[in-house]
XYZ file of C-alpha atoms in Angstrom:
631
model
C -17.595 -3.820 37.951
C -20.236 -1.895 39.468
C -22.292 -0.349 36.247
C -24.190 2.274 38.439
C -20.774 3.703 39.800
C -19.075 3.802 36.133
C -22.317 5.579 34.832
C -22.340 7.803 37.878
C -18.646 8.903 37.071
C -19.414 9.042 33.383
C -22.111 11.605 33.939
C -19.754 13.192 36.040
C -17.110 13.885 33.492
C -19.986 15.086 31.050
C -20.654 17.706 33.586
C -17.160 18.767 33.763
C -16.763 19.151 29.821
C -19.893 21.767 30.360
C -18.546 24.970 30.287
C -20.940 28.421 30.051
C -19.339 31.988 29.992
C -19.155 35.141 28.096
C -17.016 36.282 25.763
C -14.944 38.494 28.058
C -14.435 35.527 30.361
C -13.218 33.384 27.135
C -10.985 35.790 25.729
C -9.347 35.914 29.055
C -8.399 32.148 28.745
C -7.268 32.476 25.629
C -5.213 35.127 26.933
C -4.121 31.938 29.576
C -3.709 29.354 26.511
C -3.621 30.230 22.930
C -4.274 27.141 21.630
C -7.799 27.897 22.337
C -8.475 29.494 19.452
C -6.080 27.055 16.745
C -7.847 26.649 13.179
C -8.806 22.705 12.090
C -5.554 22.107 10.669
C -3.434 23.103 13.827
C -5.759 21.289 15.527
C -5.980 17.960 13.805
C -2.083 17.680 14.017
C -1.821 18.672 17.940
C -3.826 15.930 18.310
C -1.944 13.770 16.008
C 1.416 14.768 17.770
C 0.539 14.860 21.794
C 0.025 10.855 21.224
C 3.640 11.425 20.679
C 6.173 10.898 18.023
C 8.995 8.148 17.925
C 11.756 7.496 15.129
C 13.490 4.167 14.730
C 17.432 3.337 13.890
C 17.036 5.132 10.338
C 15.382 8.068 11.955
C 11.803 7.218 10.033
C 9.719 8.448 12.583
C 6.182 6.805 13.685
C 3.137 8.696 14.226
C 1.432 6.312 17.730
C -1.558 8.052 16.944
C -2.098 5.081 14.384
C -0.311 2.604 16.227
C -1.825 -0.907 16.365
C -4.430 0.611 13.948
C -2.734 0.933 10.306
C 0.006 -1.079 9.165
C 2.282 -1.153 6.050
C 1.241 2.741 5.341
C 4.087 4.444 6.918
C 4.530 6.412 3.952
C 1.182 7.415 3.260
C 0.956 8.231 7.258
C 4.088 10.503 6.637
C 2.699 12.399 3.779
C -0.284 12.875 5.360
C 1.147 14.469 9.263
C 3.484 16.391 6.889
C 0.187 17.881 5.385
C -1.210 18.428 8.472
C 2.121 20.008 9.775
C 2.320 22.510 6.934
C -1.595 23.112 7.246
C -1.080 23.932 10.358
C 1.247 27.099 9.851
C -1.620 28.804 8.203
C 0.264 27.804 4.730
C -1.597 27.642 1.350
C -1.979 23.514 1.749
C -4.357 24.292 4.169
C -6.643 25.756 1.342
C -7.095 22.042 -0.984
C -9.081 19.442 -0.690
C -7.186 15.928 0.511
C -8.212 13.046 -1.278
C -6.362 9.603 -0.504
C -6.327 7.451 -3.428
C -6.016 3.531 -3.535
C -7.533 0.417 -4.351
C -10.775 -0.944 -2.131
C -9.732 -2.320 1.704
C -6.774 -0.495 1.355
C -7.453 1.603 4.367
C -8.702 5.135 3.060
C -11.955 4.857 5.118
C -9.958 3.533 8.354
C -7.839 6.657 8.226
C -10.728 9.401 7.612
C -12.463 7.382 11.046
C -9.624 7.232 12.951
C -9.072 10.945 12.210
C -12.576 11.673 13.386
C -12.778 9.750 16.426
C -9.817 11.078 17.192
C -11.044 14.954 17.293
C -13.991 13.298 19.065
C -11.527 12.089 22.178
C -9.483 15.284 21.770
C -12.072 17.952 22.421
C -12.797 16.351 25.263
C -9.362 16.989 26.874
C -7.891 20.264 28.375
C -5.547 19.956 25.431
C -7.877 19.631 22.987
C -10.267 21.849 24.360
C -12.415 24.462 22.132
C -15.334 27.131 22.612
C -17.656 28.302 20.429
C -20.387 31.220 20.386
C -23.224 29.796 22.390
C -26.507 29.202 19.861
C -24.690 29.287 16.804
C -25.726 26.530 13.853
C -21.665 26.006 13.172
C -20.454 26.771 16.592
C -18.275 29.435 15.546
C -14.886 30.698 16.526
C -15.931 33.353 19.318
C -13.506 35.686 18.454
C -15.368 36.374 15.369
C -16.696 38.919 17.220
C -13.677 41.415 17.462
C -14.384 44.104 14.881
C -11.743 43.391 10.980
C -10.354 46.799 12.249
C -9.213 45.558 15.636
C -7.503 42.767 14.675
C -4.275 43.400 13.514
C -3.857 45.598 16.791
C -4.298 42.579 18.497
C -2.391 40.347 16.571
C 0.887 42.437 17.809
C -0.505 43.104 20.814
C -1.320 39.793 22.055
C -0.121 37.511 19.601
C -3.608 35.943 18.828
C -3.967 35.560 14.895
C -7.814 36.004 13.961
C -9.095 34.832 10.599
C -12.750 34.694 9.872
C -16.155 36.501 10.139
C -19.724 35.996 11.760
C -22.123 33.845 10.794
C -25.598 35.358 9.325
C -27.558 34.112 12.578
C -24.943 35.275 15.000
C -24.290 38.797 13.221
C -27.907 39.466 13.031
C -28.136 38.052 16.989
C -25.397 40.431 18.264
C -26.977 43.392 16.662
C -30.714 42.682 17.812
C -30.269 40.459 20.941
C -27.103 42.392 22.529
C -27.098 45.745 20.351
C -23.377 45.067 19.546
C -22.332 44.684 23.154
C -19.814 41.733 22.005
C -18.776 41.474 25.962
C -21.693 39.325 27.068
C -22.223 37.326 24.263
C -22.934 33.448 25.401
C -19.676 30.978 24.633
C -20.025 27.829 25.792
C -17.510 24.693 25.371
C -17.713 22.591 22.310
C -17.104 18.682 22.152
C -16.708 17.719 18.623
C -19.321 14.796 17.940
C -20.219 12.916 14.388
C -23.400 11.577 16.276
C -24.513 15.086 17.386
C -23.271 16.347 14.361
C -21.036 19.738 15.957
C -17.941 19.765 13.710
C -17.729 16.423 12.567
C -19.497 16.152 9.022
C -19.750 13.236 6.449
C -21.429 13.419 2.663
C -22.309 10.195 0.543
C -23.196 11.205 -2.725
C -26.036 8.895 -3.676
C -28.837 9.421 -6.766
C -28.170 13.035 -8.275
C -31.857 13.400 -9.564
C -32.665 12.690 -5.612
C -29.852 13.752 -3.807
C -30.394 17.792 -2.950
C -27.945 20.049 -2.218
C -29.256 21.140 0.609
C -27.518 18.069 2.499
C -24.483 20.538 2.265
C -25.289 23.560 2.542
C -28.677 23.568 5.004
C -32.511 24.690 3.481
C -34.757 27.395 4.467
C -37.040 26.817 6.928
C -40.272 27.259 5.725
C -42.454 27.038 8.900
C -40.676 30.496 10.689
C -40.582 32.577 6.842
C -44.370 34.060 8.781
C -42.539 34.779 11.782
C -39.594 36.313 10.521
C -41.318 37.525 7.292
C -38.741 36.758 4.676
C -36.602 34.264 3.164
C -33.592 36.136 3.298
C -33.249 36.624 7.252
C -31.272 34.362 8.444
C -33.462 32.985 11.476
C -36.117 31.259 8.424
C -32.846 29.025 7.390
C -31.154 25.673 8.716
C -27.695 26.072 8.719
C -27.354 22.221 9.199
C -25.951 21.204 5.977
C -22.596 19.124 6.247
C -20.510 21.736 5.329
C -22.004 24.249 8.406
C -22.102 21.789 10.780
C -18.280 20.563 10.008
C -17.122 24.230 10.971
C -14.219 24.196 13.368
C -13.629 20.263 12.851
C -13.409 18.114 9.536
C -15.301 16.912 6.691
C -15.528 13.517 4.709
C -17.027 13.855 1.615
C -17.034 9.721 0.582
C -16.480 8.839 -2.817
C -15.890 12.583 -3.727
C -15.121 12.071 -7.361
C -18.541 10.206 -7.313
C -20.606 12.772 -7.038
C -22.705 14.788 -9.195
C -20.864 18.543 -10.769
C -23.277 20.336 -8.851
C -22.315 19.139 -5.353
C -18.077 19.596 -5.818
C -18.766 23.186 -7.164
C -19.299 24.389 -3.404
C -16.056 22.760 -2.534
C -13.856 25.069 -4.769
C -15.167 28.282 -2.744
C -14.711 26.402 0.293
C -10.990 25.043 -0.365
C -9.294 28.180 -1.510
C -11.543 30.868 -0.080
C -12.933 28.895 3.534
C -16.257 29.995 2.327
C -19.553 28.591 1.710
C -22.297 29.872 -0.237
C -25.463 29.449 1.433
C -29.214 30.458 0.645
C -29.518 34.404 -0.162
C -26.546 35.126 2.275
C -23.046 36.160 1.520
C -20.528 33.840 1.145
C -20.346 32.279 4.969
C -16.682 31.742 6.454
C -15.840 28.240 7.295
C -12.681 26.856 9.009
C -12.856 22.828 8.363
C -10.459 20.186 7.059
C -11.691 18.657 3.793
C -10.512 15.090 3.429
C -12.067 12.392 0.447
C -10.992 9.183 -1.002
C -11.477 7.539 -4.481
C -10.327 4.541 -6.002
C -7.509 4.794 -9.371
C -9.849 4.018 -12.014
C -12.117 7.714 -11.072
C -9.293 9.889 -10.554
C -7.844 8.970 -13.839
C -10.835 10.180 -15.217
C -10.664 13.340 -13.133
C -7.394 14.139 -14.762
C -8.621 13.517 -17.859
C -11.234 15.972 -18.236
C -10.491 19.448 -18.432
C -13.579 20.490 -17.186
C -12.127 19.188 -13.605
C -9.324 22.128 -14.097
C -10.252 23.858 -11.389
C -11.132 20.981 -8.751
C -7.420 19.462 -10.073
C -5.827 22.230 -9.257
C -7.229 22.359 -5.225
C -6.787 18.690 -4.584
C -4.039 17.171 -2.392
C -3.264 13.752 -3.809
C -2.035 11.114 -1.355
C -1.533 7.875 -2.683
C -2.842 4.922 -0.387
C -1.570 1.458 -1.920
C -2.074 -1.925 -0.343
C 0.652 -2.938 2.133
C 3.633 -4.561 0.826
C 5.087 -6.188 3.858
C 4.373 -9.431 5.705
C 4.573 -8.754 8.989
C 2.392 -5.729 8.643
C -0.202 -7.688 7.015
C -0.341 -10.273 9.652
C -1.106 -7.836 12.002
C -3.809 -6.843 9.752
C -5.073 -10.105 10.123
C -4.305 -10.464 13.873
C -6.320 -7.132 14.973
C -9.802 -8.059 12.541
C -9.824 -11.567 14.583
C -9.041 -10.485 17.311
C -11.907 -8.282 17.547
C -14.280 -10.844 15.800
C -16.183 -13.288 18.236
C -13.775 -16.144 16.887
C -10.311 -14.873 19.034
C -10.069 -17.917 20.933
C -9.591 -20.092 18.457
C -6.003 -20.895 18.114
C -3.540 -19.818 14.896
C -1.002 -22.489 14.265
C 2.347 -21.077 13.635
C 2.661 -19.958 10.475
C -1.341 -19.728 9.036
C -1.426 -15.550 9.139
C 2.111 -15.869 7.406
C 1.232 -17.892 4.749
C -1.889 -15.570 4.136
C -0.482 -12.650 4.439
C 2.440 -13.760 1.813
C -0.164 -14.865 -0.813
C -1.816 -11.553 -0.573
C 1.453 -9.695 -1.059
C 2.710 -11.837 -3.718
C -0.523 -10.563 -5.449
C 0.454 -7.420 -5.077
C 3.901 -7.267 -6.887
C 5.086 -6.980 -10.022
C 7.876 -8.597 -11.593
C 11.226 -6.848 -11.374
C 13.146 -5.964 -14.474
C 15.809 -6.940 -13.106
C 16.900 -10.822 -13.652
C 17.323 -13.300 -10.860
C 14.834 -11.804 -8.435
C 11.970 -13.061 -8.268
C 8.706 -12.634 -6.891
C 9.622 -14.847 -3.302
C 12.634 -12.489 -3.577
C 10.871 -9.072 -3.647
C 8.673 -10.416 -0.956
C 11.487 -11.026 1.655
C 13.522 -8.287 1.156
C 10.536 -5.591 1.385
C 9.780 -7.819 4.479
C 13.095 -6.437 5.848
C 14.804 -10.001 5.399
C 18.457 -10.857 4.786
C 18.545 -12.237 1.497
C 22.036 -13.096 0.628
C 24.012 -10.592 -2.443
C 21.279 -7.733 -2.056
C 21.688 -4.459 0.107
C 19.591 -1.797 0.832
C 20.554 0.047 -2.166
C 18.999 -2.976 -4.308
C 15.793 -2.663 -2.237
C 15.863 1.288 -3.087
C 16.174 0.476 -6.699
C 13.346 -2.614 -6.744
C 10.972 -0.205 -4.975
C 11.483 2.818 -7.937
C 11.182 0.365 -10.703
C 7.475 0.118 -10.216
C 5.924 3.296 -8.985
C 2.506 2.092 -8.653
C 3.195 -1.215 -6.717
C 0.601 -2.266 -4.737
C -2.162 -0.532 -6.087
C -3.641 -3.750 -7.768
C -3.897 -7.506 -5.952
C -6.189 -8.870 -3.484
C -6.797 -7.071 -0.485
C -7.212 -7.554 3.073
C -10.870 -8.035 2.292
C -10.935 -11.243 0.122
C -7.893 -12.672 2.632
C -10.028 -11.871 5.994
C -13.290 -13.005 4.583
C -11.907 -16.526 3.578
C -10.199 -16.815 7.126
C -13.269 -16.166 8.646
C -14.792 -19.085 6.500
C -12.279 -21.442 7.307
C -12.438 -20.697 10.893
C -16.217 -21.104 11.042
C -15.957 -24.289 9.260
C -13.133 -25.765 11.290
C -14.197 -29.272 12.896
C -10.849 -28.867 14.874
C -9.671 -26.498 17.758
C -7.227 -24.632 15.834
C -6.469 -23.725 12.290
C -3.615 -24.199 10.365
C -1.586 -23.289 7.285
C -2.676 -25.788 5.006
C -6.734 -25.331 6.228
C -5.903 -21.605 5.245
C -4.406 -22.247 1.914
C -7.035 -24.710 0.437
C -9.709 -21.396 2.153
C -7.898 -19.187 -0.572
C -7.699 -21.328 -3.251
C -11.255 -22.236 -3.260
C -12.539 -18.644 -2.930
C -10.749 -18.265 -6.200
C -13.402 -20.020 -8.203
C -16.193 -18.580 -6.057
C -15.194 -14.898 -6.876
C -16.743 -13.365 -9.649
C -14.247 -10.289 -9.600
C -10.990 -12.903 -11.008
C -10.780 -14.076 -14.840
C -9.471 -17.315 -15.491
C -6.033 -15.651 -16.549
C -5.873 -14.015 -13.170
C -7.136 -17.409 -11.181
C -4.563 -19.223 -12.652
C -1.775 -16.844 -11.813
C -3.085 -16.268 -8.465
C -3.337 -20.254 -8.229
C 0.581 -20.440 -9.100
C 1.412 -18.243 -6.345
C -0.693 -20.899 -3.613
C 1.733 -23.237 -5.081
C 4.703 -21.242 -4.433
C 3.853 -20.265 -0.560
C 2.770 -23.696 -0.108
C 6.488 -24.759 -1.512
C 7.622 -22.272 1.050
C 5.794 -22.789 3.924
C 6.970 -26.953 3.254
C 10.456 -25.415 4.137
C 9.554 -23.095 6.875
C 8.125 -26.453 8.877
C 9.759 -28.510 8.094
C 12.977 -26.712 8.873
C 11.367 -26.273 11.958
C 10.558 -29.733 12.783
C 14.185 -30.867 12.572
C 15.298 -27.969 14.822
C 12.759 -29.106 17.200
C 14.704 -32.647 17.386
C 17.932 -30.825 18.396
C 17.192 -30.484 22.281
C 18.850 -26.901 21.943
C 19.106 -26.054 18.439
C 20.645 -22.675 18.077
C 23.241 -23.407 20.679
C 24.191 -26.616 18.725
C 24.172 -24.052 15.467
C 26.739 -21.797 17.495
C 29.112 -24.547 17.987
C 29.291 -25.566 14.899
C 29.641 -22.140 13.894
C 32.383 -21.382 16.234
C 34.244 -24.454 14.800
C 33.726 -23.381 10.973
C 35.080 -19.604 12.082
C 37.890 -20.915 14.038
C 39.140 -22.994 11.122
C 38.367 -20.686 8.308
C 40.717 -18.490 10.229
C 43.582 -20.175 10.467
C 43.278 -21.313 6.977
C 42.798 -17.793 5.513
C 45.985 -16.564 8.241
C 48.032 -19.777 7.757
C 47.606 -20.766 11.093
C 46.871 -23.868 12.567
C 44.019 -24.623 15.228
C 44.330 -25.832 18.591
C 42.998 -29.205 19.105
C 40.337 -28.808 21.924
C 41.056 -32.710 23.774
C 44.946 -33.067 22.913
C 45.530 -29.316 22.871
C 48.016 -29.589 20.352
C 48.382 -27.312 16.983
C 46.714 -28.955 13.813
C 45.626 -28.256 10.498
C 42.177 -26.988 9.338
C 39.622 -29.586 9.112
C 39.282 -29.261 5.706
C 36.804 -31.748 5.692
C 34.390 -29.697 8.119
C 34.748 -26.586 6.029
C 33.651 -28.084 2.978
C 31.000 -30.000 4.753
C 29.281 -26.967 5.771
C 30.673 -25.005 2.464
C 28.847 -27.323 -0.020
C 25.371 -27.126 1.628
C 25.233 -23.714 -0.696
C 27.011 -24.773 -3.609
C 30.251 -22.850 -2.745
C 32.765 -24.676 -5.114
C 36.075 -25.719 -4.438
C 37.537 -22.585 -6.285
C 35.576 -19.968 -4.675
C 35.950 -21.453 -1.137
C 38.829 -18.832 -0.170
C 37.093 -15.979 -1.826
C 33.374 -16.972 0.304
C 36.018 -17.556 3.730
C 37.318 -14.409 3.409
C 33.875 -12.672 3.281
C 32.824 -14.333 6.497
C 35.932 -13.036 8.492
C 35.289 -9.107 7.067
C 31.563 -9.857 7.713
C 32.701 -10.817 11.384
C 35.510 -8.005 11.478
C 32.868 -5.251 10.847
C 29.947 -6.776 13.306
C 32.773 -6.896 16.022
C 34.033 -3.022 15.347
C 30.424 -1.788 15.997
C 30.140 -3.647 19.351
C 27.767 -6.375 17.314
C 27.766 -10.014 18.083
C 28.093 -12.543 15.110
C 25.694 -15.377 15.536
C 24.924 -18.191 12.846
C 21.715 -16.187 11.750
C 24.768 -12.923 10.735
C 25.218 -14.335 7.265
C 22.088 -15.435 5.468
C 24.202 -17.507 3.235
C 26.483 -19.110 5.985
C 22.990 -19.795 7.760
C 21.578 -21.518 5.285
C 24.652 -23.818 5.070
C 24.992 -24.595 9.343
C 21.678 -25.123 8.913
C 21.364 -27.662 5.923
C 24.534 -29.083 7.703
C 22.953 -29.734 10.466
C 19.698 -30.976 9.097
C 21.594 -33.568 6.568
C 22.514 -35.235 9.599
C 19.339 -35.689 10.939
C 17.425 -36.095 8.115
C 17.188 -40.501 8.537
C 16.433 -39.752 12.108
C 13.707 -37.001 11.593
C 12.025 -39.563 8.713
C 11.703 -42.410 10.570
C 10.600 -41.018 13.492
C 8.178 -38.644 11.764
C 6.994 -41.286 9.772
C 3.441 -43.175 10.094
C 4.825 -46.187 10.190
C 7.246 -46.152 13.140
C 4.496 -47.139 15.624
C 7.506 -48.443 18.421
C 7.741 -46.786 22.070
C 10.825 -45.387 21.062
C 9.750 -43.480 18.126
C 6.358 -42.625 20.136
C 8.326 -41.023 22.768
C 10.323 -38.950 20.662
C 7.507 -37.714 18.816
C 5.833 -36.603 22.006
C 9.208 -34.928 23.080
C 9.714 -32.728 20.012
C 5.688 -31.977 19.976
C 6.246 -30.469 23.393
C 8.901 -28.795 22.127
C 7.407 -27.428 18.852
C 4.446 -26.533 22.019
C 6.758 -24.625 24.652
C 9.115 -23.058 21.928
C 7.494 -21.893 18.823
C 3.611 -21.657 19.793
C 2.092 -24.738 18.255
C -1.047 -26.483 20.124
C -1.491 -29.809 21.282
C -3.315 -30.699 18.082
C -1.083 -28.953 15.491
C 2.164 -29.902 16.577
C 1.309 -33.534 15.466
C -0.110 -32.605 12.836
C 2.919 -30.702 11.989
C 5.321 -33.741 12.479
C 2.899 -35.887 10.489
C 3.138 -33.114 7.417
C 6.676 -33.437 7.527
C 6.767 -37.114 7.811
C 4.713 -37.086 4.332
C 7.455 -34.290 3.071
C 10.624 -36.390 4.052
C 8.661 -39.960 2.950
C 8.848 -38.272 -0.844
């Protein structure tokens, strides 16, 4: 890379986003392109949509604006482009105040930034592309400048919808500086900026007795009152509050519901009316998104008090609860270490699972319903087969609660303990088990958890440590089959083949003699009693496998041994019973012989090439299961 060159062509492009005309020249682009002249809304949700828009095999579309960003908030995502989309047709949504409520780390703040930085890159594309009246404190629409009374002529003249009025400084500038000649006022292009504050503004309410308002709504400026020889002309004022300087783009007002009265009552003018009161000035037109966030506990208390009537009534609520999915919370995890300087550090299989489980185990709440239980809820939001439940059931578990995932740990307290762990590793990679005893001792370390909460939190290490001691070690013994799911297939294609002729009363064709016998019986049940299928209900399960396989085949879909989450439970146990002496006493300590050595060293390598495990951890991993099997 050549740094000179890149900053050369950087400096380039800068020059290219400069753009210096009149207002006659700009009105003839946005003659050429419309868009030009969109209000915030329209904007924020061109932006959001020219990243594009896909939809998935239940037609829930996803936004890749926040791909590889968010995860687990496809709801709140939806509610929130669906606000943008109706802002955007000028309807009354536009005129409230959104405020994304949920617990801490749950990702208000990420959303807000990636919503700025996101005008940021847009303004600086033909697409995104906006002008504004050169010299003005709020770089202003430049079509402020066509006369109220003009307007509507235009509108069904040239289709251009105009809303808004001049600013003090540029009203009292056209009238002085150009004596209303509106043709060669300056317009120059505008790239939205938080650093350079141009229509990008953020307010954190601090100390009320210290905090002014003047951080919204600008100050006069008291060195030019002697030039300009009053208070009231707009030239002795600083229009740089965060409310001026957010004009065409958004605002984040942090914490909103933190702040003192005084600062939200210029929000209700500026939600349902777009204006802004400013100094001894009429009210000042101002076309900005306002967006906030605040945890539960303070917009309870907004509700609460009637005094808040009137801010109530011009809020927007979207709810922002933790994520409620595993594999979105891994990738959570993934993206914050990935970007930390500890990347290359290797993740044995399974450590961001068990985390991320643990933190949405936290997160639940128990179902009224009886035999489901916490693990369960956990899989099937995961988008897991759990055998006896359909989609329906995970509709009805998701309305029991309405407020699940609002409380539990977040990403925070899981990341942070991580980090520890992998700081403190004396080995090249980390594993479950390092990760687990992390979490558990940050429980006594946090001062946020009372001991009833510890100890509940403490039973659910103990449950994904029960479940991560099946997830290897199923995973050993699958290693030890040189081609496991093929061998699975088999045996599958054996159990169907029987269960067939003994539901049809058929017989089977022997595949050596080739002659017609009876169904192995004793296969069937073999496999059968893995899951506890009796004797008596052994027709009734057979007979669901062959509809399960007669629908699969009628939509063009293959039936493998993974189909049926019951039937795959039993090849697998099947399969595993068999090799459960072997798999001991190979895994075991003890067997120090070449035989058992070499073994070993073939199913490490396999564990390596096949499911992502290290040099290092794939010992480790038969060793763990060794000490699981020896019990």
């Amino acid at each position: 890379m050549d740094l000179w060159e890149r900053i050369r062509e950087y400096q380039h492009r800068e020059q290219q986003l400069s753009w210096h005309g009149t207002f006659r020249e700009y009105f003839e682009r946005v003659l050429q392109d419309p868009r030009l002249c969109r209000l915030s809304h329209a904007r924020i949700y061109d932006m959001i949509a020219d990243q594009g828009i896909d939809s998935d095999d239940m037609g829930h579309k996803h936004y890749r604006f926040f791909t590889g960003e968010l995860f687990g908030l496809q709801e709140a995502l939806d509610q929130l482009v669906e606000y943008f989309q109706s802002a955007a047709q000028r309807l009354e949504v536009r005129k409230r105040i959104l405020l994304l409520m949920g617990p801490v780390g749950g990702g208000k703040s990420t959303v807000v930034t990636l919503l700025k930085r996101g005008l940021e890159r847009y303004s600086r594309t033909n697409q995104g592309a906006l002008y504004g009246l050169e010299g003005c404190p709020m770089h202003e629409e430049p079509l402020h400048l066509i006369p109220s009374t003009l307007r509507k002529e235009i509108a069904q003249h040239y289709g251009i919808y105009i809303e808004g009025e001049l600013c003090p400084v540029c009203r009292t500038r056209l009238r002085e500086e150009f004596r209303g000649n509106i043709e060669e006022f300056p317009v120059e292009r505008v790239v939205l900026s938080e650093m350079n504050r141009l229509g990008i503004g953020t307010f954190s309410p601090s100390d009320p007795k210290s905090q002014d308002i003047s951080e919204l709504t600008g100050s006069i400026d008291f060195a030019t009152i002697g030039q300009y020889g009053s208070e009231s002309d707009p030239r002795a004022y600083r229009f740089d509050g965060e409310l001026n300087i957010a004009n065409r783009g958004l605002m984040e007002f942090i914490e909103m519901l933190k702040a003192d009265e005084k600062f939200l009552y210029g929000l209700l003018s500026l939600s349902q009316e777009q204006q802004i009161k400013t100094g001894r000035y009429a009210m000042i037109y101002a076309d900005e998104v306002l967006i906030s966030h605040t945890n539960e506990a303070e917009y309870q208390q907004l509700i609460q008090n009637k005094k808040n009537e009137a801010l109530r009534d011009r809020i927007i609520l979207i709810r922002m609860p933790y994520n409620l999915r595993v594999s979105d919370e891994m990738k959570i995890y993934d993206k914050l270490i990935r970007e930390s300087a500890l990347h290359t550090v290797h993740m044995a299989p399974h450590t961001l699972e068990v985390a991320a489980m643990f933190a949405v185990l936290s997160r639940l709440k128990e179902s009224k319903r009886s035999g489901v239980s916490l693990l369960t809820k956990l899989k099937l939001y995961d988008g897991q087969l759990v055998d006896g439940f359909t989609e329906t059931d995970i509709r009805t578990l998701k309305q029991e609660w309405p407020d699940e995932g609002m409380t539990g740990l977040s990403p925070r307290y899981v990341i942070n303990r991580l980090s520890l762990a992998l700081v403190k590793s004396t080995v090249p990679c980390l594993n479950p088990l390092d990760a687990l005893r992390a979490l558990k001792d940050g429980l006594g370390q946090h001062s946020g958890f009372s001991a009833e909460s510890r100890d509940s939190l403490l039973n659910l290490i103990y449950e994904v440590r029960r479940e991560y001691d099946e997830l290897v070690t199923a995973e050993v013994q699958k290693a030890f089959i040189y081609s496991f799911e093929d061998t699975a297939q088999m045996l599958l294609n054996a159990y169907l083949d029987n269960i067939d002729a003994y539901v049809n009363h058929r017989k089977v064709m022997d595949a050596l003699t080739d002659e017609e016998i009876e169904p192995d019986e004793m296969l069937m049940r073999s496999i059968e009693e893995q899951i506890g299928v009796s004797e008596n209900a052994k027709r009734a399960f057979r007979e669901e496998i062959l509809i399960r396989l007669s629908t699969l085949s009628r939509r063009g879909q293959h039936f493998d041994y993974r189909s049926h989450p019951g039937l795959q439970a039993a090849i697998e146990a099947k399969l595993f019973t068999d090799l459960k002496g072997i798999v001991r006493i190979t895994t075991s300590a003890k067997a120090a012989d070449l035989v058992h050595e070499k073994k070993r060293n073939e199913v490490a390598e396999r564990l390596i090439e096949y499911h992502g495990y290290c040099s290092h951890c794939s010992h480790a991993a038969l060793q763990y299961v060794g000490t699981l099997l020896e019990r």
